[in-house]
Amino acid sequence: FLYAVGDGNHSLATAKAIWEEYKEAHRGEGGLMDHPARYALVEVENIYDAGIEFAPIHRLVFGAPLDEVSAALSGLPGCAARGVSGAEELDALVSDPSAEKTRYGLIAREGCVLIETDARGISTEPLQPILDRFVAAGAGGRSIDYLHGSDETARVSLEEGAGAPRVGILLPPVGKSDLFATVARSGPLPRKSFSMGEASEKRFYLECRALFR
């Protein structure tokens, strides 16, 4: 296929739901079909343009120690795990473009672990379902947060005196060539699969448009 809808935080589904609610509440009124809420602003872009950069969105699991998170990820296809000396080495291994397998990096105060798997495509596809099941099995004592930037993920994961145990999960770079193949094979991507650029590039943006007066 030629086009994929990537609505992200600017949700096309939410825009449609608002319009459906308004349309139902004002059915029969004149000019209804010209109301601004009927429309959504979209951009049609070539994802292979050099100006569009994909960045991974890393995970942070709260309420579980390193060994439990590592054990949960052992369910990945062809999974192999080994210890790594520190966060910098782990980041370099996970982001290595020459790696033959998909890599994830676990960072915690207890240590660092490199996970390799035979799973292909966008890295969130095999990972997110496992994390969701792991959190659900924790009976409310576990949760997931999402972070931009490997440095920030390492900082938060290694933070001293932070209370509940936490494990950061570094995700590998997002291959543009994997996007359409993954969607064609498995349907919509899991939430927070990648970001268009790094967090520092969009920390201060905000666009507002009045739909109702």
Coordinates of N, CA and C in Angstrom, one line a residue:
F1 N 0.8 -1.2 0.0 CA 0.0 0.0 0.0 C 0.9 1.2 0.0
L2 N 0.3 2.4 -0.4 CA 1.1 3.6 -0.5 C 1.0 4.5 0.7
Y3 N -0.1 4.5 1.4 CA -0.2 5.5 2.5 C -0.5 4.8 3.8
A4 N 0.1 5.3 4.9 CA -0.2 4.9 6.2 C -0.6 6.1 7.0
V5 N -1.7 6.0 7.9 CA -2.1 7.1 8.7 C -1.4 7.0 10.0
G6 N -0.6 8.0 10.3 CA 0.2 8.1 11.6 C -0.3 9.3 12.4
D7 N -1.3 9.0 13.2 CA -2.0 10.2 13.9 C -1.3 10.6 15.2
G8 N -0.6 9.6 15.9 CA 0.1 9.9 17.1 C -0.7 10.7 18.1
N9 N 0.0 11.7 18.7 CA -0.7 12.5 19.7 C -1.8 13.4 19.1
H10 N -1.7 13.6 17.9 CA -2.8 14.5 17.2 C -3.8 13.5 16.6
S11 N -4.6 12.9 17.4 CA -5.3 11.7 17.0 C -6.5 12.0 16.0
L12 N -6.4 11.3 14.9 CA -7.4 11.4 13.9 C -8.7 10.8 14.4
A13 N -8.6 9.7 15.1 CA -9.7 9.0 15.7 C -10.5 10.0 16.7
T14 N -9.7 10.7 17.5 CA -10.4 11.7 18.4 C -11.1 12.8 17.6
A15 N -10.4 13.3 16.6 CA -11.1 14.3 15.8 C -12.4 13.8 15.2
K16 N -12.4 12.6 14.7 CA -13.6 12.0 14.1 C -14.7 11.9 15.2
A17 N -14.3 11.4 16.4 CA -15.3 11.2 17.4 C -15.9 12.5 17.8
I18 N -15.2 13.6 17.9 CA -15.7 14.9 18.2 C -16.7 15.4 17.2
W19 N -16.4 15.1 15.9 CA -17.3 15.5 14.8 C -18.6 14.7 14.9
E20 N -18.5 13.4 15.1 CA -19.7 12.5 15.2 C -20.6 13.0 16.4
E21 N -20.0 13.3 17.5 CA -20.8 13.8 18.6 C -21.5 15.1 18.3
Y22 N -20.8 16.0 17.7 CA -21.4 17.3 17.3 C -22.5 17.2 16.2
K23 N -22.2 16.3 15.3 CA -23.2 16.1 14.2 C -24.5 15.5 14.7
E24 N -24.4 14.6 15.7 CA -25.6 14.0 16.3 C -26.4 15.0 17.1
A25 N -25.6 15.9 17.8 CA -26.3 16.8 18.7 C -26.9 18.0 17.9
H26 N -26.5 18.2 16.7 CA -27.0 19.3 15.9 C -27.6 18.9 14.5
R27 N -28.1 17.7 14.5 CA -28.7 17.1 13.3 C -29.8 18.0 12.8
G28 N -29.8 18.3 11.5 CA -30.9 19.0 10.9 C -30.6 20.5 10.9
E29 N -29.6 21.0 11.5 CA -29.3 22.4 11.5 C -28.7 22.9 10.2
G30 N -29.0 24.1 9.8 CA -28.4 24.6 8.6 C -26.9 24.8 8.7
G31 N -26.2 24.5 7.6 CA -24.8 24.7 7.5 C -24.0 23.7 8.3
L32 N -24.6 22.6 8.8 CA -23.9 21.6 9.6 C -22.7 21.0 8.9
M33 N -22.9 20.7 7.6 CA -21.8 20.0 6.9 C -20.7 20.9 6.5
D34 N -20.8 22.2 6.8 CA -19.7 23.1 6.6 C -19.0 23.5 7.9
H35 N -19.4 22.9 9.0 CA -18.8 23.3 10.3 C -17.3 22.8 10.4
P36 N -16.5 23.7 11.0 CA -15.0 23.4 11.1 C -14.7 22.0 11.7
A37 N -15.6 21.5 12.7 CA -15.3 20.3 13.3 C -15.4 19.1 12.4
R38 N -15.9 19.3 11.2 CA -16.0 18.2 10.2 C -14.6 17.9 9.6
Y39 N -13.7 18.8 9.7 CA -12.4 18.7 9.0 C -11.3 18.4 9.9
A40 N -10.2 17.8 9.4 CA -9.0 17.6 10.2 C -7.8 17.9 9.2
L41 N -6.8 18.6 9.8 CA -5.7 19.0 9.0 C -4.7 17.8 9.0
V42 N -4.3 17.4 7.8 CA -3.3 16.3 7.6 C -2.2 16.7 6.8
E43 N -1.0 16.1 6.9 CA 0.1 16.3 6.0 C 0.4 15.0 5.3
V44 N 0.6 15.1 4.0 CA 1.0 13.9 3.2 C 2.5 14.0 3.0
E45 N 3.3 13.0 3.6 CA 4.7 13.1 3.6 C 5.4 11.8 3.0
N46 N 6.5 12.0 2.5 CA 7.3 10.8 2.1 C 8.2 10.5 3.2
I47 N 8.0 9.3 3.9 CA 8.8 9.0 5.1 C 10.3 8.8 4.7
Y48 N 10.6 8.6 3.5 CA 12.0 8.3 3.1 C 12.8 9.6 2.9
D49 N 12.1 10.8 3.0 CA 12.8 12.1 2.9 C 13.8 12.2 4.0
A50 N 15.0 12.7 3.7 CA 16.1 12.8 4.7 C 15.7 13.7 5.8
G51 N 14.8 14.6 5.6 CA 14.4 15.6 6.6 C 13.5 15.0 7.7
I52 N 13.0 13.8 7.5 CA 12.1 13.1 8.4 C 12.9 12.0 9.1
E53 N 13.1 12.2 10.4 CA 13.9 11.3 11.2 C 13.0 10.5 12.2
F54 N 13.2 9.2 12.2 CA 12.5 8.4 13.2 C 13.4 8.1 14.4
A55 N 12.8 8.3 15.6 CA 13.6 8.1 16.8 C 12.8 7.1 17.7
P56 N 13.5 6.1 18.3 CA 12.8 5.2 19.2 C 12.2 5.9 20.4
I57 N 11.1 5.3 20.9 CA 10.6 5.8 22.2 C 10.9 4.6 23.2
H58 N 11.7 4.9 24.2 CA 12.1 3.9 25.1 C 11.0 3.6 26.2
R59 N 11.2 2.5 26.9 CA 10.2 2.1 28.0 C 10.9 2.2 29.3
L60 N 10.0 2.4 30.3 CA 10.5 2.4 31.7 C 9.4 1.6 32.5
V61 N 9.8 0.5 33.0 CA 8.9 -0.4 33.8 C 9.1 -0.1 35.3
F62 N 8.1 0.2 36.0 CA 8.1 0.5 37.4 C 7.5 -0.8 38.1
G63 N 8.1 -1.0 39.3 CA 7.5 -2.0 40.2 C 8.0 -3.4 40.0
A64 N 9.1 -3.6 39.3 CA 9.7 -4.9 39.1 C 11.2 -4.8 39.0
P65 N 11.9 -5.7 39.5 CA 13.4 -5.7 39.5 C 13.9 -6.2 38.1
L66 N 15.2 -6.1 37.9 CA 15.8 -6.4 36.6 C 15.6 -7.9 36.2
D67 N 15.7 -8.8 37.2 CA 15.6 -10.2 36.8 C 14.2 -10.6 36.4
E68 N 13.2 -10.0 36.9 CA 11.8 -10.3 36.5 C 11.5 -9.7 35.1
V69 N 12.0 -8.5 34.8 CA 11.8 -8.0 33.5 C 12.5 -8.8 32.4
S70 N 13.8 -9.2 32.8 CA 14.6 -10.0 31.9 C 13.9 -11.3 31.6
A71 N 13.4 -11.9 32.7 CA 12.7 -13.2 32.5 C 11.4 -13.1 31.6
A72 N 10.7 -12.0 31.8 CA 9.5 -11.7 30.9 C 9.9 -11.6 29.5
L73 N 11.0 -11.0 29.2 CA 11.4 -10.8 27.8 C 12.0 -12.1 27.2
S74 N 12.3 -13.1 28.0 CA 12.8 -14.3 27.5 C 11.8 -15.0 26.6
G75 N 10.6 -14.6 26.6 CA 9.6 -15.1 25.7 C 9.7 -14.6 24.3
L76 N 10.6 -13.7 24.0 CA 10.8 -13.2 22.7 C 11.4 -14.3 21.8
P77 N 11.1 -14.3 20.5 CA 11.6 -15.4 19.6 C 13.1 -15.5 19.6
G78 N 13.6 -16.7 19.9 CA 15.1 -16.8 19.8 C 15.8 -15.9 20.7
C79 N 15.3 -15.7 21.9 CA 15.9 -14.7 22.8 C 17.2 -15.2 23.4
A80 N 18.2 -14.3 23.5 CA 19.4 -14.6 24.2 C 19.8 -13.3 25.0
A81 N 20.3 -13.5 26.2 CA 20.6 -12.3 27.1 C 22.0 -12.5 27.7
R82 N 22.6 -11.3 27.9 CA 23.9 -11.3 28.5 C 24.2 -10.0 29.2
G83 N 25.0 -10.0 30.2 CA 25.3 -8.8 31.0 C 26.2 -7.9 30.2
V84 N 26.1 -6.6 30.5 CA 26.9 -5.6 29.8 C 27.5 -4.7 30.9
S85 N 28.7 -4.1 30.7 CA 29.4 -3.4 31.8 C 28.7 -2.1 32.2
G86 N 28.0 -1.4 31.3 CA 27.4 -0.2 31.7 C 26.5 0.4 30.7
A87 N 25.8 1.5 31.0 CA 24.8 2.1 30.1 C 25.3 2.5 28.8
E88 N 26.5 3.1 28.8 CA 27.1 3.6 27.5 C 27.4 2.5 26.5
E89 N 28.0 1.4 27.0 CA 28.2 0.3 26.2 C 26.9 -0.4 25.7
L90 N 25.9 -0.4 26.6 CA 24.6 -1.0 26.2 C 24.0 -0.2 25.1
D91 N 24.0 1.1 25.3 CA 23.4 2.0 24.3 C 24.1 1.8 22.9
A92 N 25.4 1.7 22.9 CA 26.1 1.5 21.6 C 25.8 0.2 21.0
L93 N 25.6 -0.9 21.8 CA 25.2 -2.2 21.3 C 23.8 -2.2 20.7
V94 N 22.9 -1.6 21.4 CA 21.5 -1.5 21.0 C 21.3 -0.7 19.7
S95 N 22.1 0.4 19.6 CA 21.9 1.2 18.4 C 22.9 0.9 17.2
D96 N 23.6 -0.2 17.4 CA 24.5 -0.6 16.3 C 23.8 -1.0 15.0
P97 N 23.9 -0.2 13.9 CA 23.2 -0.5 12.7 C 23.6 -1.8 12.0
S98 N 24.7 -2.4 12.4 CA 25.2 -3.6 11.8 C 24.7 -4.9 12.5
A99 N 24.0 -4.7 13.6 CA 23.5 -5.9 14.4 C 22.6 -6.7 13.5
E100 N 22.8 -8.0 13.5 CA 22.0 -9.0 12.7 C 20.7 -9.3 13.3
K101 N 20.6 -9.1 14.6 CA 19.3 -9.4 15.3 C 18.7 -8.1 16.0
T102 N 17.5 -8.1 16.3 CA 16.9 -7.0 17.0 C 17.4 -7.0 18.5
R103 N 17.8 -5.8 18.9 CA 18.4 -5.7 20.3 C 17.6 -4.8 21.2
Y104 N 17.5 -5.2 22.4 CA 16.9 -4.3 23.5 C 17.9 -4.2 24.6
G105 N 18.0 -3.1 25.3 CA 18.9 -3.0 26.4 C 18.1 -2.7 27.7
L106 N 18.4 -3.5 28.7 CA 17.8 -3.3 30.1 C 18.7 -2.6 31.0
I107 N 18.3 -1.5 31.6 CA 19.1 -0.7 32.5 C 18.4 -0.6 33.8
A108 N 19.2 -0.9 34.9 CA 18.6 -0.8 36.2 C 19.8 -0.6 37.2
R109 N 19.5 -0.3 38.4 CA 20.6 -0.1 39.4 C 21.3 -1.4 39.7
E110 N 20.6 -2.6 39.4 CA 21.3 -3.9 39.6 C 22.3 -4.2 38.5
G111 N 22.2 -3.5 37.3 CA 23.1 -3.8 36.2 C 22.4 -3.6 34.9
C112 N 23.1 -4.0 33.8 CA 22.7 -3.8 32.5 C 22.7 -5.1 31.7
V113 N 21.6 -5.3 30.9 CA 21.5 -6.6 30.2 C 21.1 -6.3 28.7
L114 N 21.9 -7.0 27.8 CA 21.5 -6.9 26.4 C 20.7 -8.1 26.0
I115 N 19.5 -7.8 25.4 CA 18.6 -8.8 24.9 C 18.7 -8.8 23.4
E116 N 18.9 -10.0 22.8 CA 18.8 -10.2 21.4 C 17.7 -11.2 21.0
T117 N 17.0 -10.9 19.9 CA 15.9 -11.7 19.5 C 15.9 -11.8 18.0
D118 N 15.3 -12.9 17.5 CA 15.1 -13.2 16.1 C 13.9 -12.4 15.5
A119 N 13.1 -11.7 16.4 CA 11.9 -11.0 15.9 C 12.4 -9.9 14.9
R120 N 11.6 -9.7 13.9 CA 12.0 -8.7 12.9 C 10.9 -7.6 12.8
G121 N 11.2 -6.5 12.1 CA 10.3 -5.4 11.9 C 10.5 -4.4 13.0
I122 N 9.5 -3.5 13.2 CA 9.5 -2.5 14.2 C 9.6 -3.1 15.5
S123 N 10.5 -2.6 16.4 CA 10.9 -3.4 17.6 C 9.8 -3.4 18.6
T124 N 8.8 -2.5 18.6 CA 7.7 -2.5 19.5 C 6.7 -3.6 19.2
E125 N 6.7 -4.2 18.0 CA 5.7 -5.2 17.7 C 5.8 -6.4 18.6
P126 N 6.9 -7.0 18.8 CA 7.0 -8.2 19.7 C 7.1 -7.8 21.1
L127 N 7.6 -6.6 21.4 CA 7.9 -6.2 22.8 C 6.7 -5.7 23.6
Q128 N 5.8 -4.9 23.0 CA 4.8 -4.3 23.7 C 3.7 -5.3 24.3
P129 N 3.3 -6.3 23.5 CA 2.4 -7.2 24.1 C 2.9 -8.0 25.3
I130 N 4.2 -8.3 25.3 CA 4.9 -8.9 26.4 C 4.8 -8.0 27.6
L131 N 5.2 -6.7 27.4 CA 5.2 -5.8 28.5 C 3.8 -5.6 29.1
D132 N 2.8 -5.5 28.2 CA 1.4 -5.3 28.7 C 1.0 -6.4 29.5
R133 N 1.3 -7.7 29.1 CA 0.9 -8.8 29.9 C 1.7 -8.8 31.3
F134 N 2.9 -8.5 31.2 CA 3.8 -8.4 32.4 C 3.2 -7.4 33.4
V135 N 2.8 -6.3 33.0 CA 2.3 -5.2 33.9 C 0.9 -5.7 34.4
A136 N 0.1 -6.3 33.5 CA -1.3 -6.7 34.0 C -1.1 -7.8 35.0
A137 N -0.1 -8.7 35.0 CA 0.1 -9.7 35.9 C 0.6 -9.3 37.3
G138 N 1.0 -8.0 37.3 CA 1.5 -7.5 38.6 C 0.5 -7.0 39.6
A139 N -0.8 -7.2 39.3 CA -1.9 -6.8 40.2 C -1.8 -5.4 40.7
G140 N -1.5 -4.5 39.8 CA -1.5 -3.1 40.1 C -0.2 -2.5 40.7
G141 N 0.8 -3.4 40.9 CA 2.0 -2.9 41.4 C 3.0 -2.6 40.3
R142 N 2.7 -2.7 39.1 CA 3.6 -2.4 38.0 C 3.0 -1.4 37.0
S143 N 3.8 -0.6 36.3 CA 3.3 0.3 35.3 C 4.4 0.6 34.3
I144 N 4.1 1.2 33.2 CA 5.0 1.5 32.1 C 4.9 3.0 31.9
D145 N 6.1 3.6 31.7 CA 6.2 5.0 31.2 C 7.0 5.0 29.9
Y146 N 7.0 6.1 29.1 CA 7.6 6.1 27.8 C 8.5 7.4 27.8
L147 N 9.7 7.2 27.4 CA 10.7 8.2 27.4 C 11.4 8.4 26.0
H148 N 11.8 9.7 25.7 CA 12.5 10.0 24.6 C 14.0 10.1 25.0
G149 N 14.9 9.6 24.2 CA 16.3 9.8 24.5 C 16.9 8.7 25.4
S150 N 18.0 8.1 24.9 CA 18.6 7.0 25.7 C 19.3 7.5 26.9
D151 N 19.9 8.8 26.8 CA 20.5 9.4 28.0 C 19.5 9.6 29.1
E152 N 18.4 10.1 28.8 CA 17.4 10.4 29.8 C 16.8 9.1 30.4
T153 N 16.7 8.1 29.5 CA 16.2 6.8 30.0 C 17.2 6.2 31.0
A154 N 18.5 6.3 30.7 CA 19.5 5.8 31.6 C 19.5 6.6 32.9
R155 N 19.4 7.9 32.8 CA 19.4 8.7 34.0 C 18.3 8.3 35.0
V156 N 17.1 8.2 34.4 CA 15.9 7.9 35.3 C 16.0 6.5 35.8
S157 N 16.5 5.5 35.0 CA 16.6 4.1 35.4 C 17.6 4.0 36.5
L158 N 18.7 4.8 36.5 CA 19.7 4.6 37.5 C 19.6 5.6 38.7
E159 N 18.5 6.3 38.7 CA 18.4 7.3 39.8 C 18.3 6.7 41.2
E160 N 19.2 7.2 42.0 CA 19.2 6.7 43.4 C 18.1 7.2 44.2
G161 N 17.6 6.4 45.2 CA 16.6 6.9 46.1 C 15.3 7.1 45.5
A162 N 15.0 6.4 44.4 CA 13.8 6.7 43.6 C 12.6 5.8 44.0
G163 N 12.7 5.1 45.1 CA 11.6 4.4 45.6 C 11.4 3.0 44.9
A164 N 10.3 2.8 44.3 CA 10.0 1.5 43.7 C 11.1 1.1 42.6
P165 N 11.4 -0.2 42.5 CA 12.3 -0.7 41.5 C 11.8 -0.3 40.1
R166 N 12.8 0.0 39.2 CA 12.5 0.4 37.9 C 13.5 -0.1 36.9
V167 N 13.1 -0.4 35.7 CA 14.0 -0.9 34.7 C 13.7 -0.2 33.4
G168 N 14.8 0.5 32.9 CA 14.7 1.1 31.6 C 14.9 0.1 30.5
I169 N 14.2 0.3 29.4 CA 14.3 -0.6 28.2 C 14.7 0.2 27.0
L170 N 15.9 0.2 26.5 CA 16.3 0.9 25.3 C 15.9 0.1 24.1
L171 N 15.3 0.9 23.2 CA 14.9 0.3 21.9 C 15.8 0.7 20.8
P172 N 16.0 -0.2 19.8 CA 16.9 0.1 18.7 C 16.4 1.2 17.8
P173 N 17.3 1.7 16.9 CA 16.8 2.7 15.9 C 15.7 2.1 15.1
V174 N 14.8 2.9 14.6 CA 13.6 2.5 13.8 C 14.0 2.6 12.3
G175 N 13.9 1.4 11.7 CA 14.2 1.3 10.2 C 13.0 1.8 9.4
K176 N 13.2 2.8 8.6 CA 12.0 3.2 7.8 C 11.5 2.1 6.9
S177 N 12.4 1.3 6.4 CA 12.0 0.2 5.5 C 11.1 -0.8 6.2
D178 N 11.2 -0.9 7.6 CA 10.4 -1.8 8.3 C 8.9 -1.4 8.6
L179 N 8.7 -0.1 8.4 CA 7.4 0.4 8.8 C 6.2 -0.2 8.0
F180 N 6.2 0.0 6.7 CA 5.1 -0.5 5.9 C 5.0 -2.0 6.0
A181 N 6.2 -2.7 6.0 CA 6.2 -4.2 6.0 C 5.5 -4.6 7.3
T182 N 5.8 -4.0 8.5 CA 5.3 -4.4 9.7 C 3.8 -4.1 9.8
V183 N 3.3 -3.0 9.3 CA 1.9 -2.7 9.3 C 1.2 -3.6 8.4
A184 N 1.7 -3.9 7.2 CA 1.1 -4.8 6.3 C 0.9 -6.2 6.9
R185 N 1.9 -6.6 7.7 CA 1.9 -8.0 8.2 C 1.0 -8.1 9.5
S186 N 1.0 -7.0 10.3 CA 0.4 -7.2 11.7 C -0.6 -6.1 12.0
G187 N -0.9 -5.2 11.1 CA -1.9 -4.1 11.3 C -1.2 -3.0 12.1
P188 N -2.1 -2.1 12.7 CA -1.6 -0.9 13.4 C -0.5 -1.2 14.4
L189 N 0.5 -0.3 14.5 CA 1.6 -0.5 15.4 C 1.2 -0.3 16.8
P190 N 1.9 -0.9 17.8 CA 1.6 -0.7 19.2 C 1.8 0.8 19.5
R191 N 1.2 1.3 20.6 CA 1.4 2.7 21.0 C 2.8 3.0 21.2
K192 N 3.2 4.3 21.0 CA 4.5 4.8 21.2 C 5.6 4.0 20.5
S193 N 5.3 3.7 19.2 CA 6.3 2.9 18.5 C 7.5 3.7 18.1
F194 N 7.3 4.9 17.7 CA 8.5 5.8 17.4 C 8.1 7.2 17.4
S195 N 9.0 8.1 17.4 CA 8.8 9.5 17.4 C 9.4 10.1 16.1
M196 N 8.8 11.2 15.7 CA 9.3 12.0 14.5 C 10.3 13.0 15.1
G197 N 11.6 12.6 15.2 CA 12.6 13.4 15.8 C 12.7 13.2 17.3
E198 N 13.7 13.9 17.8 CA 14.0 13.8 19.3 C 13.1 14.7 20.1
A199 N 13.0 14.5 21.4 CA 12.2 15.3 22.2 C 12.6 16.7 22.2
S200 N 13.9 17.0 22.2 CA 14.4 18.4 22.3 C 13.9 19.2 21.1
E201 N 13.6 18.6 20.0 CA 13.2 19.3 18.8 C 11.7 19.7 18.8
K202 N 10.9 19.2 19.8 CA 9.5 19.5 19.8 C 9.0 19.8 21.2
R203 N 9.8 20.1 22.1 CA 9.4 20.3 23.5 C 8.5 21.5 23.7
F204 N 8.6 22.5 22.8 CA 7.9 23.7 23.1 C 6.8 24.0 22.0
Y205 N 6.4 23.0 21.2 CA 5.4 23.3 20.2 C 4.0 23.1 20.7
L206 N 3.1 24.0 20.3 CA 1.7 23.9 20.6 C 0.9 24.6 19.6
E207 N -0.1 24.0 19.0 CA -0.9 24.6 18.0 C -2.4 24.4 18.4
C208 N -3.1 25.5 18.4 CA -4.5 25.5 18.8 C -5.4 26.1 17.7
R209 N -6.5 25.5 17.6 CA -7.5 26.1 16.6 C -8.9 26.0 17.2
A210 N -9.6 27.1 17.2 CA -11.0 27.1 17.7 C -11.9 26.4 16.8
L211 N -12.6 25.3 17.3 CA -13.7 24.6 16.6 C -15.1 25.1 17.0
F212 N -15.2 25.5 18.3 CA -16.5 25.9 18.8 C -16.4 27.3 19.4
R213 N -17.5 28.1 19.2 CA -17.5 29.4 19.7 C -18.9 29.6 20.4

